[in-house]
Coordinates of N, CA and C in Angstrom, one line a residue:
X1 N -106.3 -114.1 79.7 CA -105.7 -113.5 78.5 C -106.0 -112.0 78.5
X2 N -105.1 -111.1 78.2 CA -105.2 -109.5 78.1 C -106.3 -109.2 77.0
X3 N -106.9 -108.3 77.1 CA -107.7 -107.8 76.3 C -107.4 -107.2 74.8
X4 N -105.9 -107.3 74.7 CA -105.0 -107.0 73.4 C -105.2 -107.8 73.1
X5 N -104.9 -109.0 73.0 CA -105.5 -110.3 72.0 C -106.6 -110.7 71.4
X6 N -107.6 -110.0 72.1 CA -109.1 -110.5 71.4 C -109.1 -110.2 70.1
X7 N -109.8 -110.8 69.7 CA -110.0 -110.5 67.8 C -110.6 -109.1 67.3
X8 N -111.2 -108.3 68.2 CA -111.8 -107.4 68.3 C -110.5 -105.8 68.4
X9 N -109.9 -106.7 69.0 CA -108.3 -105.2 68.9 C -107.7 -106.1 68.4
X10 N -107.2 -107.3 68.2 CA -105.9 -107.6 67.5 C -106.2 -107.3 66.1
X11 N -107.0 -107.4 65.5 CA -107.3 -107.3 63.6 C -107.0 -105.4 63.5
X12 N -107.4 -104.8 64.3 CA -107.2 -103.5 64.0 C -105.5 -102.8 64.1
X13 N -104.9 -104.3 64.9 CA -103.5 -103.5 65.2 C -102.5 -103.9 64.4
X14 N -103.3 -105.3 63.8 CA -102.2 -106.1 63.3 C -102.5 -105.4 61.4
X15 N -103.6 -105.2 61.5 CA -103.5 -104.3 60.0 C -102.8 -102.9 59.8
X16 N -102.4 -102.0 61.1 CA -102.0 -101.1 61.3 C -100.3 -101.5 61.0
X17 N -99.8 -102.6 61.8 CA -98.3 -102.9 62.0 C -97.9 -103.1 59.9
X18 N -99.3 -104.3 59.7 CA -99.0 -104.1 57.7 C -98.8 -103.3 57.3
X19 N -99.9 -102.1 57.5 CA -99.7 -101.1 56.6 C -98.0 -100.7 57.0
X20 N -98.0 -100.3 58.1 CA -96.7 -99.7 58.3 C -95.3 -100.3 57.4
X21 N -95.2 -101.5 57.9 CA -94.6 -102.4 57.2 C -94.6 -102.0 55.6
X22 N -95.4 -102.0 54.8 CA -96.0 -101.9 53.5 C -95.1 -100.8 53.4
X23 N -95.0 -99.7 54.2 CA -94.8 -98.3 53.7 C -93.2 -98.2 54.0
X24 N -92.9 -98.9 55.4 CA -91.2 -98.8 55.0 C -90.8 -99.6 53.9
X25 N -91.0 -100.8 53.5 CA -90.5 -101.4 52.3 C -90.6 -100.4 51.2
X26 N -91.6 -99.4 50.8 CA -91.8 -98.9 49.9 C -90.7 -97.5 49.6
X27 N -90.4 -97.2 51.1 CA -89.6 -95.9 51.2 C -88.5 -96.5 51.3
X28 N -88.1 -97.9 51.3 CA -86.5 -98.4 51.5 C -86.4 -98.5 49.6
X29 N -87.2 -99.0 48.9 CA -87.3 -99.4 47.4 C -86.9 -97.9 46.3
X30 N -87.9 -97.0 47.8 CA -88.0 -95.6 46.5 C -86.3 -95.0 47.1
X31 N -85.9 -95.0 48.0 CA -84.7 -94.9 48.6 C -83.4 -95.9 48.1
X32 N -83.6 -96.9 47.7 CA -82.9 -97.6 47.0 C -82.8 -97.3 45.6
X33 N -84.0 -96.9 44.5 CA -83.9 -96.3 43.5 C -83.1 -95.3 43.2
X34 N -83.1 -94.4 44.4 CA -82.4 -93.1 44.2 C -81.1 -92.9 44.7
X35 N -80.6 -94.2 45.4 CA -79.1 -94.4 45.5 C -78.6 -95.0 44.1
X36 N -79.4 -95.7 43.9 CA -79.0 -96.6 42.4 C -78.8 -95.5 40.9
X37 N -79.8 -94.7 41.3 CA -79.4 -93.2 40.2 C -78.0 -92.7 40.5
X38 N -77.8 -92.2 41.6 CA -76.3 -91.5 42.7 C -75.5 -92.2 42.0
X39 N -75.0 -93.9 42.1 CA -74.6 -94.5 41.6 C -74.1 -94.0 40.4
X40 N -74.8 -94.4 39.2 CA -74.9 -94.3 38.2 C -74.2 -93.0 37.4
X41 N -75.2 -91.8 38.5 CA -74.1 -90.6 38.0 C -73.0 -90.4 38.6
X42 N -72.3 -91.1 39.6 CA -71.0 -90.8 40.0 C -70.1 -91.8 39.2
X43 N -70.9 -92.6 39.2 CA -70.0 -93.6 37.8 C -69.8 -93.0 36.8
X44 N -70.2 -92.4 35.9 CA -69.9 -91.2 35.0 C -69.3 -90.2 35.3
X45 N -69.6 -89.7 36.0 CA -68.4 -88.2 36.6 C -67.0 -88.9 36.7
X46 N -67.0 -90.3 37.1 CA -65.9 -91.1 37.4 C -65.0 -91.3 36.2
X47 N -65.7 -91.9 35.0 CA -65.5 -91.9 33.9 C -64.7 -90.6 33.5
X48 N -65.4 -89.6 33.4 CA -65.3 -88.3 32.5 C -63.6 -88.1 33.4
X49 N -63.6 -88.2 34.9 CA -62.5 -88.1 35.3 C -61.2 -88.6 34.8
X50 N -61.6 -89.8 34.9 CA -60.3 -90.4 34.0 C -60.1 -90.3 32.8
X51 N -61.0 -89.8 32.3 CA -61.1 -89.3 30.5 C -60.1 -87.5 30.9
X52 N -60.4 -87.2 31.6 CA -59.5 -86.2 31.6 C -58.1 -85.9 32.2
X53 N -58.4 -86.9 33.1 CA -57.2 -87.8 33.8 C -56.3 -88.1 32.3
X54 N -56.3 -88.7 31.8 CA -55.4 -89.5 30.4 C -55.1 -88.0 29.7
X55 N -56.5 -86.9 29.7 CA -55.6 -86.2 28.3 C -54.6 -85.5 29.1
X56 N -54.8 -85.0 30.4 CA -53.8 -84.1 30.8 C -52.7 -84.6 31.3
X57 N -52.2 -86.2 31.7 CA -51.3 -87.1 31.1 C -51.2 -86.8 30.1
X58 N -51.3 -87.2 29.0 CA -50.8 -87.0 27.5 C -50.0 -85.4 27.6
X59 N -51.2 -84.9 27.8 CA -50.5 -83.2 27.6 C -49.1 -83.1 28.5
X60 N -49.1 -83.6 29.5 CA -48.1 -83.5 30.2 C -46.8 -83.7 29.4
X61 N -46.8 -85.2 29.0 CA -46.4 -86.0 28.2 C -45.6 -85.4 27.2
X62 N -46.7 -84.7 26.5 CA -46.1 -83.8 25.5 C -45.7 -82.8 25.8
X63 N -45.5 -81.6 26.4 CA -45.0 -80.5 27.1 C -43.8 -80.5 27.5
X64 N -43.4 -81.7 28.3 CA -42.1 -82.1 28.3 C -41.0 -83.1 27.7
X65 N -41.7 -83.3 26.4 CA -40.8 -83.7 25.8 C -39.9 -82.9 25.0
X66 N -38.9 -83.5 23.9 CA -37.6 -82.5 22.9 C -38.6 -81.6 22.0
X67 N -39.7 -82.8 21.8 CA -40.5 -82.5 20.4 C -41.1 -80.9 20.5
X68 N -42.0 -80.6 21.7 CA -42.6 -79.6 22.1 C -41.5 -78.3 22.5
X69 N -40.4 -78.7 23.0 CA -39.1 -77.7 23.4 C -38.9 -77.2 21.8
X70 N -38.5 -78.2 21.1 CA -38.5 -77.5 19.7 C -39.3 -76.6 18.9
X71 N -40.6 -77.1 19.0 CA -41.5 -76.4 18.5 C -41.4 -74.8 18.8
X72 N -41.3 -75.2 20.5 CA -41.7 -73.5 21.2 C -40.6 -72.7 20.3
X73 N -39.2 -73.5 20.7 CA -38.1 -72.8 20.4 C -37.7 -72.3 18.8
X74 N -38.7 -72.9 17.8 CA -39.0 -72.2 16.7 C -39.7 -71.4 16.2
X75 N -41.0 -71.3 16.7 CA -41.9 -70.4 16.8 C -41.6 -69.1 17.7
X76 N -41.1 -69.4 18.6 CA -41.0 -68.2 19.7 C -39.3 -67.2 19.3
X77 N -38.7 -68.0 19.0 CA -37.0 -67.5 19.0 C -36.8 -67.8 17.4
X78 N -37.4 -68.0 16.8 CA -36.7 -68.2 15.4 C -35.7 -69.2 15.6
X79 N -35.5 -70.4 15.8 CA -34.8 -71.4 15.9 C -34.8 -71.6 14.6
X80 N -33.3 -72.3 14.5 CA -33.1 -73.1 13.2 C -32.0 -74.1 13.4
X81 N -32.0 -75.3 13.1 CA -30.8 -76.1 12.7 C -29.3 -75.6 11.6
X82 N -28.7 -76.2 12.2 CA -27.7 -75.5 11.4 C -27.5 -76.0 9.5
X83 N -28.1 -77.3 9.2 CA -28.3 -77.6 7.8 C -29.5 -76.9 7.5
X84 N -30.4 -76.3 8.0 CA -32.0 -76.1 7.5 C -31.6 -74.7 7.1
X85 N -32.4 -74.1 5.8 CA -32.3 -73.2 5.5 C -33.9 -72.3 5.4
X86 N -33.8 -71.4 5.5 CA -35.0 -70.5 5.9 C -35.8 -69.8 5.0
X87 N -37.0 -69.7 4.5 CA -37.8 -69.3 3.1 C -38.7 -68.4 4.1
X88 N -38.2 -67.1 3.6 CA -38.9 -65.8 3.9 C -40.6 -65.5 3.6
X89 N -41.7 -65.4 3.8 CA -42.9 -65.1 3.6 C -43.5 -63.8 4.1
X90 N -43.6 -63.0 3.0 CA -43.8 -61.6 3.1 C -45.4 -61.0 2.4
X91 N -46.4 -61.0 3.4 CA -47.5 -60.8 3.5 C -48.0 -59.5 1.6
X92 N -48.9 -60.0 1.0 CA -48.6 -59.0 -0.3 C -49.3 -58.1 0.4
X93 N -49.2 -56.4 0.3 CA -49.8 -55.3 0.6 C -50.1 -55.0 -0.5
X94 N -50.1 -55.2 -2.1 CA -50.3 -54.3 -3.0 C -51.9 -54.3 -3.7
X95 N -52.3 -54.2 -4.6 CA -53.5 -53.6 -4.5 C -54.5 -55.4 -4.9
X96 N -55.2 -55.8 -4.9 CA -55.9 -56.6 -4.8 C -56.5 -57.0 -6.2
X97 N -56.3 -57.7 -7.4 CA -57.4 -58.2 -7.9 C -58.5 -58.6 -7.8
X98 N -59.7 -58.2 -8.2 CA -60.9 -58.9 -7.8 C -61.6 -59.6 -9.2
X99 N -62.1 -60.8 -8.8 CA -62.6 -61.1 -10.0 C -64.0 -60.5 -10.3
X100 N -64.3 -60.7 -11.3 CA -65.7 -60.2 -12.4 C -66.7 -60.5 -11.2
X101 N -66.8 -61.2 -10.4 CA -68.0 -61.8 -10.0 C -67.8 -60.9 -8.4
X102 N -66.7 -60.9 -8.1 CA -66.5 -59.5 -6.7 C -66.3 -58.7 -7.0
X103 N -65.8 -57.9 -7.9 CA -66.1 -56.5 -8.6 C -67.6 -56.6 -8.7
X104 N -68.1 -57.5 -9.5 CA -70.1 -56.8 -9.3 C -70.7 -57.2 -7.8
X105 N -70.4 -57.9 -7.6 CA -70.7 -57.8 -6.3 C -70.4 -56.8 -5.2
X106 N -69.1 -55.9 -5.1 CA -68.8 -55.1 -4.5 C -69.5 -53.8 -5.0
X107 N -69.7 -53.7 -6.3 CA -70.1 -52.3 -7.0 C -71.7 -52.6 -6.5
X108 N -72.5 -53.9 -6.6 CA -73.7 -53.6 -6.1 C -74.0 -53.4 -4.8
X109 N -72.9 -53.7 -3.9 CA -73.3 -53.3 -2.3 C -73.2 -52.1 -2.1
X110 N -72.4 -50.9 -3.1 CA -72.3 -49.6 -3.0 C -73.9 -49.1 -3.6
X111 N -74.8 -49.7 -4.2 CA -75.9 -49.1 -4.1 C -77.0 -49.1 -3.6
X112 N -78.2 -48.1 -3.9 CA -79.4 -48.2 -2.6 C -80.2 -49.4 -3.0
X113 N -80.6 -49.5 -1.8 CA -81.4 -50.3 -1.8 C -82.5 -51.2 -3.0
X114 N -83.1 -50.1 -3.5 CA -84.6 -50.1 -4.7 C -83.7 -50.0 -5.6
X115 N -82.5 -50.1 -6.1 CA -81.8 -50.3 -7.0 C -81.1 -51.9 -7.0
X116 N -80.9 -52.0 -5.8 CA -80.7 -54.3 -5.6 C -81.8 -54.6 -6.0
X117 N -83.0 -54.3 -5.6 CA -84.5 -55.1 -5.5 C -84.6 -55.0 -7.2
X118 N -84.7 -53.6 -7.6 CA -84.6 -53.5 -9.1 C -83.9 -54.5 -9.8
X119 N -82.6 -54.8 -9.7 CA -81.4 -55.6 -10.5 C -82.0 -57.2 -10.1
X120 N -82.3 -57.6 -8.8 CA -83.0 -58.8 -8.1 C -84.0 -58.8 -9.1
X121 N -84.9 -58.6 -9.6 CA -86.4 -58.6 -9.7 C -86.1 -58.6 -11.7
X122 N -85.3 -58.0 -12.0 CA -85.0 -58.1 -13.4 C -84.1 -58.8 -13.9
X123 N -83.6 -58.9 -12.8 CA -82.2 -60.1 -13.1 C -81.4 -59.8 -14.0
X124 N -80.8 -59.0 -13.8 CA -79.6 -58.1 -14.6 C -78.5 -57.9 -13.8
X125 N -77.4 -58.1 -14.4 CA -76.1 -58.3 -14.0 C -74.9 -57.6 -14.7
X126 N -75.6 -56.3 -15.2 CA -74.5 -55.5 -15.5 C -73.7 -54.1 -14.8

């Protein structure tokens, strides 16, 4: 019999081969863990894709339909049907009323400082 068999070298080789063993299982487990993460977040990215997949379908969808040609073509060109008739809106430029409560409010931002703290602290509102 070889001298590798004795109990004297086999116990030291064959605890060597376990450990070993012990340690690839451990790096195949922590290595499987971290595919199973991968996984997981490509399954999501997957997701999000076809989430964005559908809206830009839709948008598509809509862009080339009559509905959206219309739209543009009223907003952009002044479109109109020929029964529809058209109500003018003309921005007011003239002078602004303010009510009692923005009138003092505006009249107190025109003053200094130690004059808010003053009106603040006495609580006067004239």
């Amino acid at each position: 019999m070889p001298a590798i068999f004795h109990k004297k070298y086999l116990t030291p080789i064959l605890v060597l081969v376990a450990l070993w063993l012990g340690y690839s299982v451990y790096q195949m487990r922590d290595d499987r863990a971290q595919i199973g993460l991968q996984v997981t977040d490509l399954e999501s990215k997957i997701t999000d894709i076809q989430q964005d997949n559908q809206t830009i379908a839709s948008s598509s969808a809509y862009l080339t339909s009559d509905a959206y040609l219309e739209r543009q073509a009223r907003l952009q060109l002044n479109y109109k049907l020929p029964d529809e008739q058209v109500a003018y809106v003309y921005e007011d430029k003239g002078t602004s009323t303010l009510s009692v409560d923005q009138a003092y409010d505006h009249a107190v931002g025109r003053l200094p400082t130690w004059k808010k703290w003053l009106y603040y602290l006495i609580g006067k509102r004239d």
